[in-house]
Amino acid sequence: MTGAGIFHAATENGLNVLLVEQKDFAWGTSSRSSKMVHGGLRYFAAGNVSLTRHAVSEREYLLNKLPGLVEKLPYVMVHKKGEFPPPSLFGLLVRMYYALGGLFHLPKQQRSFSLRTLLGLQRSKFVGFSNFYDAITDDARLVIRLLQEGASHGGKLLNYAPVEQLIEEEGIVKGVLLNMGGQMKPVYAAEVINATGAWATRLHSHPEYRLRPLRGSHLLLPFHKLPLSASLTVFHPKDKRPIFVYPWEGCAVIGTTDLDDELPQSTDPSITDQEVEYLLEVANSLFEENKVNRDDILSTWAGFRPVFSTDANTPPSKEKRDHAIWQRPGLISISGGKLTTFAIMAQEVLEAYRREHPSRLGDLQPTSYSQSSRHSCALKRLQGRYGNAACAVSLAGQNQRIHATNTLWSELNWALQSEAVCHLEDLLLRRTRLGNLIGPKLKDYESAINGLLQKHLGWSETKIQAEWENFWQLWQQSYRVS
Ligand SMILES: Cc1cc2nc3c(=O)[nH]c(=O)nc-3n(C[C@H](O)[C@H](O)[C@H](O)COP(=O)(O)OP(=O)(O)OC[C@H]3O[C@@H](n4cnc5c(N)ncnc54)[C@H](O)[C@@H]3O)c2cc1C
């Protein structure tokens, strides 16, 4: 997300940019977040006003500019007996949170919410509910949207091209050595930007900025198991951490955890058994009737937060989520922050670049996106995800939904034609989210998908079979509950 935001802003400002990614675009944390575009009430409550203010104003901007991709979501805070903060104090906090975004009156629709949301809640345990709104997105598609727009401004993109090392001359970074399928290729640039998230200090360490890889995991359940029209926030009965239970892409999500763990370089992170139990426990502490168990889980995902460590004694959830920029000649590194604040991070990187190269970059253009129509409901989702290409996407194949998801067959066609799909997992886990949303049910669509792989990528039967084997192996290892 951070790299895609910088790519988008830099190309918009007329710079000549190449973005490289070691695996697939959005393979890192940015397809594995909770997908909330939010200020983060809990960061605000913890006194992190500046991060919250920026994030709230970004939320408003993105809601306005990317309808169909960034959508409003009602949030309901569930207050239990004796729990802090009580509803009255929380209400005050929400008003201040809204004020940060320049909203001084709660919009009417935010004051009431569907009672269906609360159906089945163990009412006797609760003293009240507060409601407000934030927003939700599809993080991987947000990355692809920025890349697509950046490419239309002339930027170049390469996936599956890890940076093996920096090229330095007399202490100045002049470029990078790329591993292109085993062949080392030097690429030179006026400036290298290291936006490698939780991996950033591997390319460029700094004594002040120590990244603490914190893994967070989620469970995805069928909508009928937790039929919510709002995101519920509840404190976990064990450690009082806030956990969200929320609707996403026609399913329900429970998340997230926050644990120190070893950061892998290029294998997909996965949830542990203890986390599964921990997350199920919170849902079952809420609902009387709709108890959920392991068999209900459709799939899981886990990702690593790029978080800077204050000290080893700080509990993971208390670490600040601010971003930082550190530099050496020829190299700007950035990490931390949130999905929501990508545009602010990109602007700061461009400002740092301009300080180094004043003759190459003039006044910065504010971020803009190709226009989306607000009136066409049918196209809104496609316009949000594909921007100017929405019509071309809808013409790329059948506009029928796959299984019970919102994903259209035409989106698969489009991704295979135009979105640099190198492996089946790119198509099923990031260009679309079918791998998360329907998992094993994909087997029912295997032959139709194979036809598209043959048609668009020219894959042989042997290649297709090998790709499915790899996909299921990955899915078993990192996306399912055993
Ligand atoms: C569980 C969880 C929930 C979260 N929920 C939210 C949320 O709801 N809202 C929100 O705003 N934020 C959320 N966040 C934070 C947000 O997801 C991250 O801040 C953001 O995605 C980080 O983006 P990034 O681009 O910096 O890192 P990444 O998305 O990890 O991207 C870095 C990329 O660099 C690549 N890379 C690494 N090394 C190399 C190399 N040598 N050569 C080439 N490429 C390389 C990696 O493969 C990776 O794809 C969440 C984070 C987690 C973990």
Coordinates of C-alpha atoms and ligand atoms in Angstrom, one line a residue:
M1 CA 0.0 0.0 0.0
T2 CA 2.8 2.4 1.0
G3 CA 4.8 1.6 -2.2
A4 CA 1.6 1.8 -4.4
G5 CA 0.7 5.2 -2.8
I6 CA 4.2 6.6 -3.5
F7 CA 4.1 5.1 -7.1
H8 CA 0.7 6.8 -7.7
A9 CA 1.7 10.1 -6.3
A10 CA 5.1 10.1 -8.0
T11 CA 3.8 9.3 -11.4
E12 CA 1.1 11.9 -11.0
N13 CA 3.8 14.4 -10.4
G14 CA 5.5 13.5 -13.6
L15 CA 8.3 11.3 -12.2
N16 CA 9.7 8.3 -14.1
V17 CA 9.1 5.5 -11.7
L18 CA 9.6 1.7 -11.6
L19 CA 7.9 -0.2 -8.7
V20 CA 9.2 -3.7 -7.9
E21 CA 7.7 -6.3 -5.6
Q22 CA 9.4 -9.5 -4.4
K23 CA 6.2 -11.6 -4.7
D24 CA 2.9 -10.4 -6.1
F25 CA 1.5 -6.9 -5.8
A26 CA -0.2 -6.6 -2.4
W27 CA 1.3 -9.9 -1.3
G28 CA 2.6 -8.3 2.0
T29 CA 0.5 -6.9 4.8
S30 CA -1.7 -4.9 2.4
S31 CA -3.9 -7.8 1.4
R32 CA -4.0 -9.1 5.0
S33 CA -5.2 -6.1 7.0
S34 CA -8.6 -5.8 8.7
K35 CA -9.5 -3.6 5.6
M36 CA -10.8 -0.7 7.7
V37 CA -10.3 2.8 6.4
H38 CA -10.5 4.5 9.8
G39 CA -9.0 7.0 12.2
G40 CA -8.8 4.3 14.8
L41 CA -10.9 5.3 17.8
R42 CA -8.6 3.3 20.1
Y43 CA -5.5 5.2 18.9
F44 CA -7.4 8.4 19.7
A45 CA -8.4 7.1 23.1
A46 CA -4.8 6.3 23.7
G47 CA -3.9 9.9 23.1
N48 CA -2.5 9.5 19.6
V49 CA -4.4 12.6 18.3
S50 CA -2.1 13.4 15.3
L51 CA -2.3 9.9 13.7
T52 CA -6.1 9.9 14.3
R53 CA -6.6 13.3 12.8
H54 CA -4.7 12.5 9.7
A55 CA -6.4 9.1 9.3
V56 CA -9.9 10.6 9.8
S57 CA -9.4 13.2 7.2
E58 CA -8.0 10.5 4.8
R59 CA -11.1 8.4 5.5
E60 CA -13.3 11.3 4.5
Y61 CA -11.3 12.0 1.4
L62 CA -11.2 8.3 0.3
L63 CA -14.9 7.8 0.9
N64 CA -15.6 10.8 -1.3
K65 CA -13.1 9.9 -4.1
L66 CA -13.3 6.1 -4.2
P67 CA -17.0 5.1 -3.9
G68 CA -17.5 1.4 -4.7
L69 CA -14.1 0.6 -3.2
V70 CA -14.1 2.5 0.1
E71 CA -17.5 2.3 1.7
K72 CA -19.1 3.7 4.8
L73 CA -19.6 1.1 7.5
P74 CA -21.6 1.6 10.7
Y75 CA -19.8 0.7 13.9
V76 CA -21.4 -0.4 17.1
M77 CA -19.5 -0.3 20.4
V78 CA -20.9 -2.9 22.7
H79 CA -20.7 -1.8 26.4
K80 CA -20.7 -4.6 29.0
K81 CA -21.6 -4.1 32.7
G82 CA -18.7 -2.5 34.7
E83 CA -16.5 -2.1 31.6
F84 CA -14.6 1.1 30.9
P85 CA -15.5 3.4 29.1
P86 CA -19.2 3.6 30.0
P87 CA -21.6 4.7 27.1
S88 CA -21.7 8.3 28.2
L89 CA -17.9 8.8 28.1
F90 CA -17.6 6.8 24.9
G91 CA -20.3 9.0 23.3
L92 CA -18.1 12.0 24.1
L93 CA -15.1 10.3 22.6
V94 CA -17.0 9.6 19.4
R95 CA -18.1 13.3 19.2
M96 CA -14.4 14.4 19.5
Y97 CA -13.5 11.7 16.9
Y98 CA -16.0 13.1 14.5
A99 CA -14.9 16.6 15.1
L100 CA -11.4 15.6 14.1
G101 CA -12.8 14.9 10.6
G102 CA -14.6 18.3 10.6
L103 CA -18.0 16.7 11.4
F104 CA -19.6 18.4 14.3
H105 CA -23.1 16.8 14.0
L106 CA -23.5 13.0 13.8
P107 CA -25.2 12.3 10.5
K108 CA -28.7 11.1 11.1
Q109 CA -28.2 7.7 9.7
Q110 CA -25.4 7.2 12.2
R111 CA -27.6 7.7 15.1
S112 CA -29.8 4.7 14.4
F113 CA -28.8 1.3 13.1
S114 CA -30.5 -1.9 12.2
L115 CA -31.7 -3.7 15.3
R116 CA -31.0 -6.9 13.3
T117 CA -27.4 -6.2 14.1
L118 CA -28.1 -6.9 17.7
L119 CA -30.3 -9.9 17.3
G120 CA -29.2 -12.7 19.4
L121 CA -26.7 -10.7 21.4
Q122 CA -26.6 -11.8 25.0
R123 CA -28.5 -8.7 26.1
S124 CA -28.5 -9.3 29.8
K125 CA -24.7 -8.8 29.8
F126 CA -24.8 -5.4 28.1
V127 CA -25.6 -2.0 29.4
G128 CA -25.7 -0.2 26.1
F129 CA -24.4 0.4 22.6
S130 CA -22.8 3.4 21.0
N131 CA -22.7 3.8 17.3
F132 CA -20.6 5.8 14.9
Y133 CA -19.1 5.2 11.4
D134 CA -15.9 4.5 9.7
A135 CA -15.2 2.8 6.4
I136 CA -14.2 -0.5 4.9
T137 CA -12.4 -1.5 1.7
D138 CA -10.8 -4.4 -0.2
D139 CA -7.1 -3.7 0.6
A140 CA -5.6 -5.7 -2.2
R141 CA -7.9 -4.0 -4.8
L142 CA -7.0 -0.6 -3.4
V143 CA -3.4 -1.4 -4.0
I144 CA -4.1 -2.5 -7.6
R145 CA -6.3 0.5 -8.2
L146 CA -3.4 2.8 -7.3
L147 CA -1.0 0.8 -9.4
Q148 CA -3.3 0.8 -12.3
E149 CA -3.7 4.6 -12.2
G150 CA 0.0 5.1 -11.7
A151 CA 0.7 2.9 -14.7
S152 CA -1.7 5.0 -16.8
H153 CA 0.4 8.0 -15.9
G154 CA 3.4 6.2 -17.3
G155 CA 4.8 4.3 -14.3
K156 CA 6.3 0.8 -14.8
L157 CA 5.6 -2.2 -12.6
L158 CA 7.3 -5.5 -12.0
N159 CA 6.1 -8.3 -9.7
Y160 CA 8.1 -11.3 -8.6
A161 CA 11.3 -9.2 -8.8
P162 CA 13.0 -9.1 -5.3
V163 CA 15.6 -6.5 -4.6
E164 CA 18.6 -8.6 -3.5
Q165 CA 20.8 -5.7 -2.6
L166 CA 21.4 -2.0 -3.0
I167 CA 24.0 -0.8 -5.5
E168 CA 26.3 1.7 -3.8
E169 CA 29.1 3.9 -5.2
E170 CA 31.2 5.9 -2.7
G171 CA 28.6 5.5 0.0
I172 CA 25.7 6.7 -2.2
V173 CA 22.9 4.4 -3.3
K174 CA 22.7 4.4 -7.0
G175 CA 20.2 1.6 -7.7
V176 CA 19.2 -2.0 -6.8
L177 CA 20.1 -5.4 -7.9
L178 CA 17.0 -7.3 -8.9
N179 CA 16.6 -11.0 -9.0
M180 CA 14.6 -11.7 -12.2
G181 CA 13.9 -15.4 -12.1
G182 CA 17.5 -16.2 -11.0
Q183 CA 19.2 -13.6 -13.2
M184 CA 20.6 -10.6 -11.4
K185 CA 19.8 -7.4 -13.1
P186 CA 21.1 -3.9 -12.0
V187 CA 18.6 -1.1 -12.1
Y188 CA 19.9 2.5 -11.6
A189 CA 17.8 5.4 -10.3
A190 CA 18.2 9.0 -9.1
E191 CA 16.6 7.8 -5.8
V192 CA 15.6 4.4 -4.4
I193 CA 12.6 4.4 -2.2
N194 CA 12.4 1.5 0.3
A195 CA 8.8 1.0 1.1
T196 CA 9.0 -2.7 2.2
G197 CA 6.7 -2.5 5.2
A198 CA 7.6 -4.9 8.0
W199 CA 10.8 -5.9 6.0
A200 CA 12.1 -2.3 5.6
T201 CA 15.0 -2.5 8.1
R202 CA 16.4 -5.5 6.3
L203 CA 17.3 -3.3 3.4
H204 CA 18.2 -0.2 5.4
S205 CA 18.6 -0.4 9.2
H206 CA 18.6 2.6 11.5
P207 CA 19.5 2.5 15.3
E208 CA 16.4 4.7 16.1
Y209 CA 13.9 2.8 14.1
R210 CA 13.6 -0.8 15.2
L211 CA 10.7 -2.6 13.5
R212 CA 8.7 -5.0 15.7
P213 CA 6.9 -7.5 13.6
L214 CA 3.5 -8.0 15.1
R215 CA 1.3 -10.7 13.6
G216 CA -2.5 -10.2 13.4
S217 CA -4.9 -12.9 12.3
H218 CA -8.6 -13.0 11.2
L219 CA -11.3 -15.6 10.8
L220 CA -13.8 -15.5 7.9
L221 CA -17.2 -17.0 8.5
P222 CA -20.4 -17.3 6.4
F223 CA -22.7 -14.3 6.7
H224 CA -25.6 -16.4 8.0
K225 CA -23.4 -17.4 11.0
L226 CA -23.0 -13.8 12.1
P227 CA -25.5 -11.8 10.1
L228 CA -24.2 -8.3 10.9
S229 CA -25.0 -5.0 9.1
A230 CA -22.4 -3.1 11.2
S231 CA -19.0 -3.7 12.7
L232 CA -19.3 -4.6 16.4
T233 CA -16.4 -3.6 18.7
V234 CA -16.1 -5.7 21.8
F235 CA -13.4 -6.1 24.4
H236 CA -12.1 -9.6 24.6
P237 CA -13.3 -11.3 27.8
K238 CA -9.7 -12.4 28.6
D239 CA -7.4 -9.5 27.9
K240 CA -9.8 -6.6 27.2
R241 CA -8.3 -6.0 23.8
P242 CA -10.8 -4.5 21.3
I243 CA -11.9 -7.0 18.7
F244 CA -14.0 -6.3 15.7
V245 CA -16.8 -8.6 14.4
Y246 CA -17.8 -7.2 11.0
P247 CA -19.3 -7.8 7.6
W248 CA -17.0 -7.9 4.6
E249 CA -17.7 -9.1 1.0
G250 CA -20.9 -11.0 2.0
C251 CA -19.1 -12.8 4.8
A252 CA -18.4 -12.1 8.5
V253 CA -14.9 -11.4 9.9
I254 CA -13.6 -11.7 13.4
G255 CA -10.3 -10.0 14.1
T256 CA -7.7 -9.3 15.0
T257 CA -4.9 -10.6 17.2
D258 CA -1.6 -8.8 17.9
L259 CA 1.4 -11.0 18.7
D260 CA 5.2 -10.8 18.4
D261 CA 6.4 -13.3 15.9
E262 CA 9.3 -14.1 13.6
L263 CA 8.9 -12.3 10.3
P264 CA 9.1 -14.6 7.3
Q265 CA 10.9 -13.2 4.1
S266 CA 8.5 -14.7 1.5
T267 CA 6.3 -17.4 3.0
D268 CA 2.7 -16.6 3.8
P269 CA 2.1 -16.0 7.5
S270 CA -0.6 -18.2 9.1
I271 CA -2.9 -18.2 12.1
T272 CA -2.2 -20.4 15.1
D273 CA -4.6 -22.7 17.0
Q274 CA -4.6 -20.5 20.0
E275 CA -5.6 -17.5 17.9
V276 CA -8.5 -19.4 16.4
E277 CA -9.8 -20.2 19.9
Y278 CA -9.2 -16.7 21.1
L279 CA -11.1 -15.1 18.3
L280 CA -14.0 -17.6 18.5
E281 CA -14.3 -16.9 22.2
V282 CA -15.0 -13.3 21.6
A283 CA -17.8 -14.0 19.1
N284 CA -19.3 -16.6 21.5
S285 CA -19.2 -14.1 24.4
L286 CA -21.5 -11.8 22.3
F287 CA -24.1 -14.1 20.8
E288 CA -26.6 -16.3 22.7
E289 CA -28.0 -18.2 19.8
N290 CA -25.5 -18.0 17.0
K291 CA -22.6 -19.9 18.6
V292 CA -19.7 -20.4 16.2
N293 CA -17.1 -23.1 16.2
R294 CA -14.1 -24.2 14.1
D295 CA -16.3 -26.0 11.6
D296 CA -18.0 -22.8 10.6
I297 CA -14.8 -21.1 9.6
L298 CA -14.5 -20.5 5.8
S299 CA -10.9 -19.4 5.8
T300 CA -8.4 -17.4 7.8
W301 CA -5.6 -14.9 7.0
A302 CA -2.7 -13.4 8.9
G303 CA -0.4 -10.5 8.3
F304 CA 2.5 -8.6 9.9
R305 CA 2.1 -5.0 11.1
P306 CA 5.1 -2.7 10.4
V307 CA 5.3 -1.2 13.9
F308 CA 8.2 0.6 15.5
S309 CA 9.2 -0.7 18.8
T310 CA 9.4 1.6 21.8
D311 CA 10.8 -1.0 24.1
A312 CA 10.4 -4.8 24.6
N313 CA 8.2 -4.3 27.6
T314 CA 5.5 -2.4 25.8
P315 CA 2.5 -4.7 25.1
P316 CA 2.0 -5.2 21.3
S317 CA -1.4 -3.4 21.2
K318 CA 0.1 -0.4 23.0
E319 CA 2.8 0.2 20.4
K320 CA 2.1 3.4 18.4
R321 CA 1.1 3.0 14.7
D322 CA 2.9 6.2 13.4
H323 CA 5.1 6.0 10.4
A324 CA 8.7 7.1 10.1
I325 CA 11.1 8.2 7.3
W326 CA 14.8 7.7 7.5
Q327 CA 17.4 8.4 4.8
R328 CA 20.9 8.0 3.6
P329 CA 22.3 9.4 0.3
G330 CA 20.3 8.0 -2.6
L331 CA 17.8 6.1 -0.4
I332 CA 14.6 7.1 1.3
S333 CA 13.1 4.5 3.6
I334 CA 9.6 4.6 5.0
S335 CA 7.6 2.2 7.1
G336 CA 4.9 2.0 9.8
G337 CA 1.6 3.9 9.6
K338 CA -1.6 2.4 8.4
L339 CA -3.3 1.4 5.2
T340 CA -5.6 4.5 5.7
T341 CA -2.7 7.0 5.8
F342 CA -0.9 5.9 2.6
A343 CA -1.5 9.2 0.7
I344 CA 0.0 11.2 3.6
M345 CA 3.0 8.9 3.7
A346 CA 3.4 9.2 -0.1
Q347 CA 3.3 13.1 0.1
E348 CA 6.0 13.0 2.8
V349 CA 8.2 10.8 0.7
L350 CA 7.9 13.1 -2.3
E351 CA 8.7 16.0 -0.1
A352 CA 11.9 14.2 1.1
Y353 CA 12.7 13.4 -2.6
R354 CA 12.2 17.1 -3.6
R355 CA 14.6 18.2 -0.9
E356 CA 17.2 15.9 -2.4
H357 CA 16.4 16.7 -6.0
P358 CA 14.9 20.2 -6.2
S359 CA 15.4 20.5 -9.9
R360 CA 13.5 17.2 -10.7
L361 CA 10.2 18.0 -8.9
G362 CA 8.2 21.2 -8.6
D363 CA 5.2 21.9 -6.4
L364 CA 3.4 18.7 -5.4
Q365 CA 0.1 17.9 -7.0
P366 CA -2.6 16.9 -4.5
T367 CA -3.6 13.3 -5.0
S368 CA -6.4 12.7 -7.4
Y369 CA -8.2 9.7 -8.8
S370 CA -10.0 9.1 -12.0
Q371 CA -13.6 10.1 -11.7
S372 CA -16.3 7.7 -10.5
S373 CA -19.9 8.1 -11.3
R374 CA -22.0 8.4 -8.2
H375 CA -25.3 7.5 -9.9
S376 CA -24.7 4.1 -11.5
C377 CA -25.3 1.5 -8.9
A378 CA -24.6 -1.4 -11.1
L379 CA -21.2 0.0 -12.1
K380 CA -20.3 1.5 -8.7
R381 CA -18.4 -1.6 -7.4
L382 CA -16.5 -2.0 -10.6
Q383 CA -15.8 1.7 -10.8
G384 CA -14.4 1.7 -7.3
R385 CA -12.2 -1.3 -8.0
Y386 CA -11.1 -0.6 -11.6
G387 CA -11.5 3.2 -12.0
N388 CA -11.5 4.2 -15.7
A389 CA -11.3 0.5 -16.8
A390 CA -14.7 -0.4 -15.2
C391 CA -16.6 -0.5 -18.5
A392 CA -13.8 -2.6 -20.1
V393 CA -14.0 -5.0 -17.2
S394 CA -17.7 -5.4 -17.6
L395 CA -17.2 -6.2 -21.3
A396 CA -14.4 -8.6 -20.6
G397 CA -16.7 -11.6 -20.0
Q398 CA -19.9 -12.7 -18.4
N399 CA -21.4 -10.4 -15.8
Q400 CA -22.5 -13.3 -13.7
R401 CA -21.5 -13.6 -10.1
I402 CA -19.3 -16.5 -9.0
H403 CA -20.9 -18.6 -6.3
A404 CA -22.6 -16.3 -3.8
T405 CA -19.9 -13.6 -4.0
N406 CA -20.0 -10.2 -5.7
T407 CA -17.1 -11.2 -8.0
L408 CA -18.0 -11.4 -11.7
W409 CA -16.6 -13.8 -14.3
S410 CA -15.7 -10.7 -16.3
E411 CA -13.3 -9.7 -13.4
L412 CA -11.4 -13.0 -13.8
N413 CA -11.1 -12.4 -17.5
W414 CA -9.9 -8.8 -17.0
A415 CA -7.4 -9.8 -14.3
L416 CA -5.9 -12.5 -16.5
Q417 CA -5.8 -10.1 -19.5
S418 CA -4.5 -7.0 -17.8
E419 CA -3.4 -7.3 -14.2
A420 CA 0.0 -9.1 -14.4
V421 CA -1.2 -12.4 -13.0
C422 CA 1.8 -14.8 -12.8
H423 CA 0.4 -17.5 -10.5
L424 CA -3.0 -18.8 -9.7
E425 CA -2.7 -17.5 -6.2
D426 CA -2.4 -14.0 -7.6
L427 CA -5.8 -14.4 -9.3
L428 CA -7.6 -16.1 -6.4
L429 CA -6.1 -14.3 -3.3
R430 CA -5.4 -10.7 -4.5
R431 CA -6.9 -9.7 -7.9
T432 CA -10.1 -11.4 -6.6
R433 CA -10.7 -12.7 -3.1
L434 CA -12.4 -16.0 -4.2
G435 CA -9.7 -18.0 -2.3
N436 CA -10.7 -16.4 0.9
L437 CA -14.4 -16.1 0.3
I438 CA -15.3 -19.6 -1.0
G439 CA -12.1 -21.7 -0.5
P440 CA -12.8 -25.4 -1.2
K441 CA -15.9 -24.5 -3.2
L442 CA -13.5 -23.2 -5.9
K443 CA -13.3 -26.9 -6.9
D444 CA -16.8 -26.5 -8.4
Y445 CA -15.4 -23.8 -10.8
E446 CA -12.1 -25.4 -11.5
S447 CA -12.8 -26.4 -15.1
A448 CA -14.3 -23.0 -16.0
I449 CA -11.3 -21.2 -14.5
N450 CA -8.9 -23.6 -16.3
G451 CA -10.5 -22.6 -19.6
L452 CA -9.7 -18.9 -18.8
L453 CA -6.1 -19.7 -17.8
Q454 CA -5.6 -21.5 -21.1
K455 CA -7.3 -18.8 -23.1
H456 CA -5.6 -15.7 -21.5
L457 CA -2.3 -17.0 -20.3
G458 CA -1.7 -19.9 -22.7
W459 CA -1.0 -22.3 -19.8
S460 CA -0.7 -26.0 -20.6
E461 CA -2.7 -28.6 -18.7
T462 CA 0.5 -29.6 -16.8
K463 CA 1.2 -26.0 -15.8
I464 CA -2.4 -25.5 -14.7
Q465 CA -2.3 -28.7 -12.7
A466 CA 0.9 -27.6 -11.0
E467 CA -0.5 -24.2 -10.2
W468 CA -3.6 -25.7 -8.6
E469 CA -1.4 -28.1 -6.5
N470 CA 0.6 -25.1 -5.3
F471 CA -2.5 -23.1 -4.6
W472 CA -4.1 -25.8 -2.5
Q473 CA -0.9 -26.4 -0.6
L474 CA -0.6 -22.7 0.2
W475 CA -4.3 -22.6 1.1
Q476 CA -4.0 -25.5 3.5
Q477 CA -0.9 -24.0 5.1
S478 CA -1.9 -20.4 5.5
Y479 CA -5.7 -19.9 4.9
R480 CA -7.5 -22.7 6.5
V481 CA -8.2 -24.1 9.9
S482 CA -7.2 -27.7 10.4
Ligands
LIG1 C1 -3.7 -7.8 11.1 C2 -3.6 -6.4 10.6 C3 -4.7 -5.6 10.5 C4 -4.6 -4.3 10.1 N1 -5.7 -3.5 9.9 C5 -5.7 -2.3 9.4 C6 -6.9 -1.6 9.1 O1 -8.0 -2.1 9.3 N2 -6.7 -0.3 8.6 C7 -5.5 0.3 8.4 O2 -5.5 1.4 8.0 N3 -4.4 -0.4 8.6 C8 -4.4 -1.7 9.1 N4 -3.3 -2.4 9.3 C9 -2.0 -1.8 8.9 C10 -1.8 -1.9 7.4 O3 -2.2 -3.1 6.9 C11 -0.3 -1.7 7.1 O4 0.2 -0.5 7.8 C12 -0.1 -1.6 5.6 O5 -0.7 -2.6 4.9 C13 1.4 -1.6 5.4 O6 1.7 -1.4 4.0 P1 3.1 -1.5 3.5 O7 3.0 -1.2 2.0 O8 4.0 -0.6 4.3 O9 3.6 -3.0 3.7 P2 3.3 -4.3 2.9 O10 1.9 -4.3 2.4 O11 3.8 -5.4 3.7 O12 4.2 -4.1 1.6 C14 5.6 -4.2 1.6 C15 5.9 -5.1 0.4 O13 7.4 -5.1 0.2 C16 7.7 -6.3 -0.3 N5 9.1 -6.5 -0.1 C17 9.8 -6.8 1.0 N6 11.1 -7.0 0.8 C18 11.3 -6.8 -0.5 C19 12.4 -6.8 -1.4 N7 13.6 -7.1 -0.9 N8 12.3 -6.6 -2.7 C20 11.0 -6.3 -3.2 N9 9.9 -6.3 -2.5 C21 10.0 -6.5 -1.1 C22 6.8 -7.3 0.4 O14 6.7 -8.5 -0.4 C23 5.5 -6.5 0.5 O15 4.6 -6.9 -0.4 C24 -3.4 -3.7 9.7 C25 -2.2 -4.5 9.8 C26 -2.3 -5.9 10.2 C27 -1.1 -6.7 10.3

